[in-house]
PDB file of C-alpha atoms in Angstrom:
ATOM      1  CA  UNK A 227      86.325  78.397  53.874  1.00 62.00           C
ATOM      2  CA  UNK A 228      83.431  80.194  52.874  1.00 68.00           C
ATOM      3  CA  UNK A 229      83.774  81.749  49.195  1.00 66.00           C
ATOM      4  CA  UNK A 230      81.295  83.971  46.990  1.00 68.00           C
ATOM      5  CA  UNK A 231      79.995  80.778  45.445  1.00 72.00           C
ATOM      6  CA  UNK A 232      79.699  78.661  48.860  1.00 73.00           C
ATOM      7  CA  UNK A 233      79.107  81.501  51.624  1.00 74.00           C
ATOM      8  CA  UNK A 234      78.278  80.620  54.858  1.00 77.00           C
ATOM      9  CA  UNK A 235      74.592  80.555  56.781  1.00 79.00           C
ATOM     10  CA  UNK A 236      75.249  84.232  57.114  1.00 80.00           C
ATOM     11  CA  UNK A 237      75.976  84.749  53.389  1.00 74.00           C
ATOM     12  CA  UNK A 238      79.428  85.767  54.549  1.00 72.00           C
ATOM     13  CA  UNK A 239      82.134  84.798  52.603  1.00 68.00           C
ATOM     14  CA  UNK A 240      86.105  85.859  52.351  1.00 67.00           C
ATOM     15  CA  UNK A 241      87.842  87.278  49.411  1.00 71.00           C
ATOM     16  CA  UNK A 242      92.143  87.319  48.946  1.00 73.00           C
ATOM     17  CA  UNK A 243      93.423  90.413  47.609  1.00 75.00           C
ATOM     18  CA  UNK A 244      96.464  89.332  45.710  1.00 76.00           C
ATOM     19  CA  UNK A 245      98.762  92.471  43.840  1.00 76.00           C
ATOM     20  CA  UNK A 246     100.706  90.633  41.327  1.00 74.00           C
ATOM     21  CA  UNK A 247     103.872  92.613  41.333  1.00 67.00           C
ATOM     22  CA  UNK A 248     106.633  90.433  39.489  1.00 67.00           C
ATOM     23  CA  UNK A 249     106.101  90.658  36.257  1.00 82.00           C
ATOM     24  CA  UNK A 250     104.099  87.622  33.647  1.00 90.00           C
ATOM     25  CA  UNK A 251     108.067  86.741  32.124  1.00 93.00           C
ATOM     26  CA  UNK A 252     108.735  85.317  35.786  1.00 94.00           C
ATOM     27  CA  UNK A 253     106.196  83.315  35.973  1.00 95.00           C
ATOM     28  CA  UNK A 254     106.934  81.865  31.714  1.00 96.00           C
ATOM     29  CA  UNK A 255     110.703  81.177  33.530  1.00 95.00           C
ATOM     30  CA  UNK A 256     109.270  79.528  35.745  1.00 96.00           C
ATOM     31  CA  UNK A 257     107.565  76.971  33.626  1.00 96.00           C
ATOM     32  CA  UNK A 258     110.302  76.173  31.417  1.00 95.00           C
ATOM     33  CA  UNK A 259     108.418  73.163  29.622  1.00 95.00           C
ATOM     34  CA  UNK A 260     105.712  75.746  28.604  1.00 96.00           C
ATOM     35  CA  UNK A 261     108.426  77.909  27.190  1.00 96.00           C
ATOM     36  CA  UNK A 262     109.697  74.801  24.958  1.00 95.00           C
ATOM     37  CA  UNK A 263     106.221  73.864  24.117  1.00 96.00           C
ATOM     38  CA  UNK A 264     105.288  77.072  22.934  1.00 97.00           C
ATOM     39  CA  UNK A 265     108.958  77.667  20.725  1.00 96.00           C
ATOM     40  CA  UNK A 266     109.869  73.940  19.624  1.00 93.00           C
ATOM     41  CA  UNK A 267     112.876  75.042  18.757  1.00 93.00           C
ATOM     42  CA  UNK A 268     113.828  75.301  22.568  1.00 93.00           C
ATOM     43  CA  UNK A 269     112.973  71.498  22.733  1.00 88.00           C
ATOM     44  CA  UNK A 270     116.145  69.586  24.788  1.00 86.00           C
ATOM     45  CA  UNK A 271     117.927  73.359  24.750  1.00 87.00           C
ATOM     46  CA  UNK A 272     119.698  73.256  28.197  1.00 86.00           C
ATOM     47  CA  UNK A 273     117.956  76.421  30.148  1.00 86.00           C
ATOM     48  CA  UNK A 274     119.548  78.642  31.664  1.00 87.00           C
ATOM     49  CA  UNK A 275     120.406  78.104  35.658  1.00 87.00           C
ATOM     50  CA  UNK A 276     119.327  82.334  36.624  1.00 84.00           C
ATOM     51  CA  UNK A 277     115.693  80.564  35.149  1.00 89.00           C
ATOM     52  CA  UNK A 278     115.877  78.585  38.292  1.00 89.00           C
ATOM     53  CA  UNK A 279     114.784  81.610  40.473  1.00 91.00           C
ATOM     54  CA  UNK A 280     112.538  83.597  37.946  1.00 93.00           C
ATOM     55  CA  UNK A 281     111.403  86.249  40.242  1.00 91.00           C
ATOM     56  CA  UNK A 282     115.184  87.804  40.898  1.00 88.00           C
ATOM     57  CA  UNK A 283     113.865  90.551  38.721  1.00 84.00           C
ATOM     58  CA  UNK A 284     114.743  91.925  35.255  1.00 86.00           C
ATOM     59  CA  UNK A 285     112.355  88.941  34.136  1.00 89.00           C
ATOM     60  CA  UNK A 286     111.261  90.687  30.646  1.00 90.00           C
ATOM     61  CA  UNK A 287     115.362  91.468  29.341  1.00 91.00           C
ATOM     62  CA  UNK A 288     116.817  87.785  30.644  1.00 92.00           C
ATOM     63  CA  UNK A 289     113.327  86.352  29.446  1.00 94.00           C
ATOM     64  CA  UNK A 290     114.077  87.959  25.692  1.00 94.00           C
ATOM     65  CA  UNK A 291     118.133  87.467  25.662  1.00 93.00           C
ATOM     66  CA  UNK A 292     117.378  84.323  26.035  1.00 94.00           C
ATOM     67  CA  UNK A 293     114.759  83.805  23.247  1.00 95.00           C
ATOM     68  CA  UNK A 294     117.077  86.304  21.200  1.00 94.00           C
ATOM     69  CA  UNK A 295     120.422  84.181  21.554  1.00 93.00           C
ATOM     70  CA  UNK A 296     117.745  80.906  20.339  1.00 94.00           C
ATOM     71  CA  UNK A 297     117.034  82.820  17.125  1.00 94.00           C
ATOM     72  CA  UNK A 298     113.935  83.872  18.338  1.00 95.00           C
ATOM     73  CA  UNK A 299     112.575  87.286  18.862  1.00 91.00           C
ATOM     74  CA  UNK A 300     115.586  89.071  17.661  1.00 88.00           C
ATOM     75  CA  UNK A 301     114.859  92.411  17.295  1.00 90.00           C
ATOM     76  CA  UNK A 302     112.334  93.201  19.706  1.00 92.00           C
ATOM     77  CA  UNK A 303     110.152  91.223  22.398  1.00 91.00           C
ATOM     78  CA  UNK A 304     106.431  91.671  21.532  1.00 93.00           C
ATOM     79  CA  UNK A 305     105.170  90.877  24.937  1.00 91.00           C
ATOM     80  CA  UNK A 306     101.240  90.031  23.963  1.00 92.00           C
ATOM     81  CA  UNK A 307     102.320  87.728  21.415  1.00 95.00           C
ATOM     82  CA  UNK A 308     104.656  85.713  23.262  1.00 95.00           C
ATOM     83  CA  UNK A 309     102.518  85.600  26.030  1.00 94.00           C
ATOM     84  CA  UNK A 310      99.988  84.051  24.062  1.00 96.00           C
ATOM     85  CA  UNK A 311     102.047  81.456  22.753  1.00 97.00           C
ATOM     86  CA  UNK A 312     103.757  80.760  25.916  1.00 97.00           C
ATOM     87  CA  UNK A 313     100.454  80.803  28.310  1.00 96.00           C
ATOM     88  CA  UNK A 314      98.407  78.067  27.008  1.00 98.00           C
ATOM     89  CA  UNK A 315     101.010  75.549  27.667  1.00 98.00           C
ATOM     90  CA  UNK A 316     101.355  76.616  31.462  1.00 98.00           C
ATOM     91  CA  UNK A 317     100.903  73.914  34.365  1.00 98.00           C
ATOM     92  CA  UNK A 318     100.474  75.853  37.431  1.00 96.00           C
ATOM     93  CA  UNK A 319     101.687  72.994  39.694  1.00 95.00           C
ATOM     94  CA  UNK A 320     105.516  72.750  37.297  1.00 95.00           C
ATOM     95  CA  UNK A 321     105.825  76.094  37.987  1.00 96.00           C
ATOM     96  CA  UNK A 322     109.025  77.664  39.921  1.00 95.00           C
ATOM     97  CA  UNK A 323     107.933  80.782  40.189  1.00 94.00           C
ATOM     98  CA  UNK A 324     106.813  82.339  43.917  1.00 92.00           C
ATOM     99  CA  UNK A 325     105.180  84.890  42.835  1.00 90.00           C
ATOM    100  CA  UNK A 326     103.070  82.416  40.418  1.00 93.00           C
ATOM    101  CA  UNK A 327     102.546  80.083  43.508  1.00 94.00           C
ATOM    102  CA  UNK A 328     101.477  82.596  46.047  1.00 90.00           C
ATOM    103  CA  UNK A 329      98.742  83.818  43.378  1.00 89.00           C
ATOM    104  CA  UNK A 330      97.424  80.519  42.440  1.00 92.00           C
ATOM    105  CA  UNK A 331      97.288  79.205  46.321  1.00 89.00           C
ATOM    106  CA  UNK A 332      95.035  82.682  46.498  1.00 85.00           C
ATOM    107  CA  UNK A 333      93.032  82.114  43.541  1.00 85.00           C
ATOM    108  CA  UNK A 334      92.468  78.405  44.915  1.00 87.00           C
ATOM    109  CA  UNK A 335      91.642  79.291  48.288  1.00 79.00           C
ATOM    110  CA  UNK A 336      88.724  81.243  46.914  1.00 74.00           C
ATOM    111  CA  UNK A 337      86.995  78.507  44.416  1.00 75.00           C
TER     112      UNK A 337
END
């Protein structure tokens, strides 16, 4: 595969256009040790089983109910901040999301 860092004799290379539609919360579902990593309190909480297919939609509101119903986030869902606590502790290859999968083999295919 030729790439922008490794093009071919013709300096040709490919690019993947990938339009991430589901939203970020699907792809934190779909990690569900990073989500216990990043809230402790979560730690040997049972998950729940609509986290096994993240990207049904309506990620954001099941993503905060649950977080709300664990005492955390109760009032409103800052987005940024959770996604900075939640996103460091991500390991693409755990993750159950499709969405998340379809991006990363893109990403990859291009390095």
């Amino acid at each position: 595969l030729s790439t922008k860092t490794s093009p071919d004799s013709s300096w040709n290379f490919r690019v993947v256009t990938r339009i991430v539609v589901e939203e970020l919360e699907a792809w934190f579902m779909g990690d569900t040790a990073a989500l216990q990593a990043a809230f402790t309190s979560l730690s040997g909480r049972r998950v729940p089983r609509i986290f096994n297919n993240p990207d049904d939609g309506g990620t954001w509101e099941r993503l905060h109910r649950f977080l709300k119903q664990n005492r955390i986030y109760r009032n409103s869902y800052p987005k940024i901040a959770a996604a900075r606590k939640i996103a460091p502790n991500m390991e693409p290859a755990r993750n159950r999301s499709k969405s998340f999968q379809v991006f990363l083999h893109g990403v990859e295919a291009c390095l």
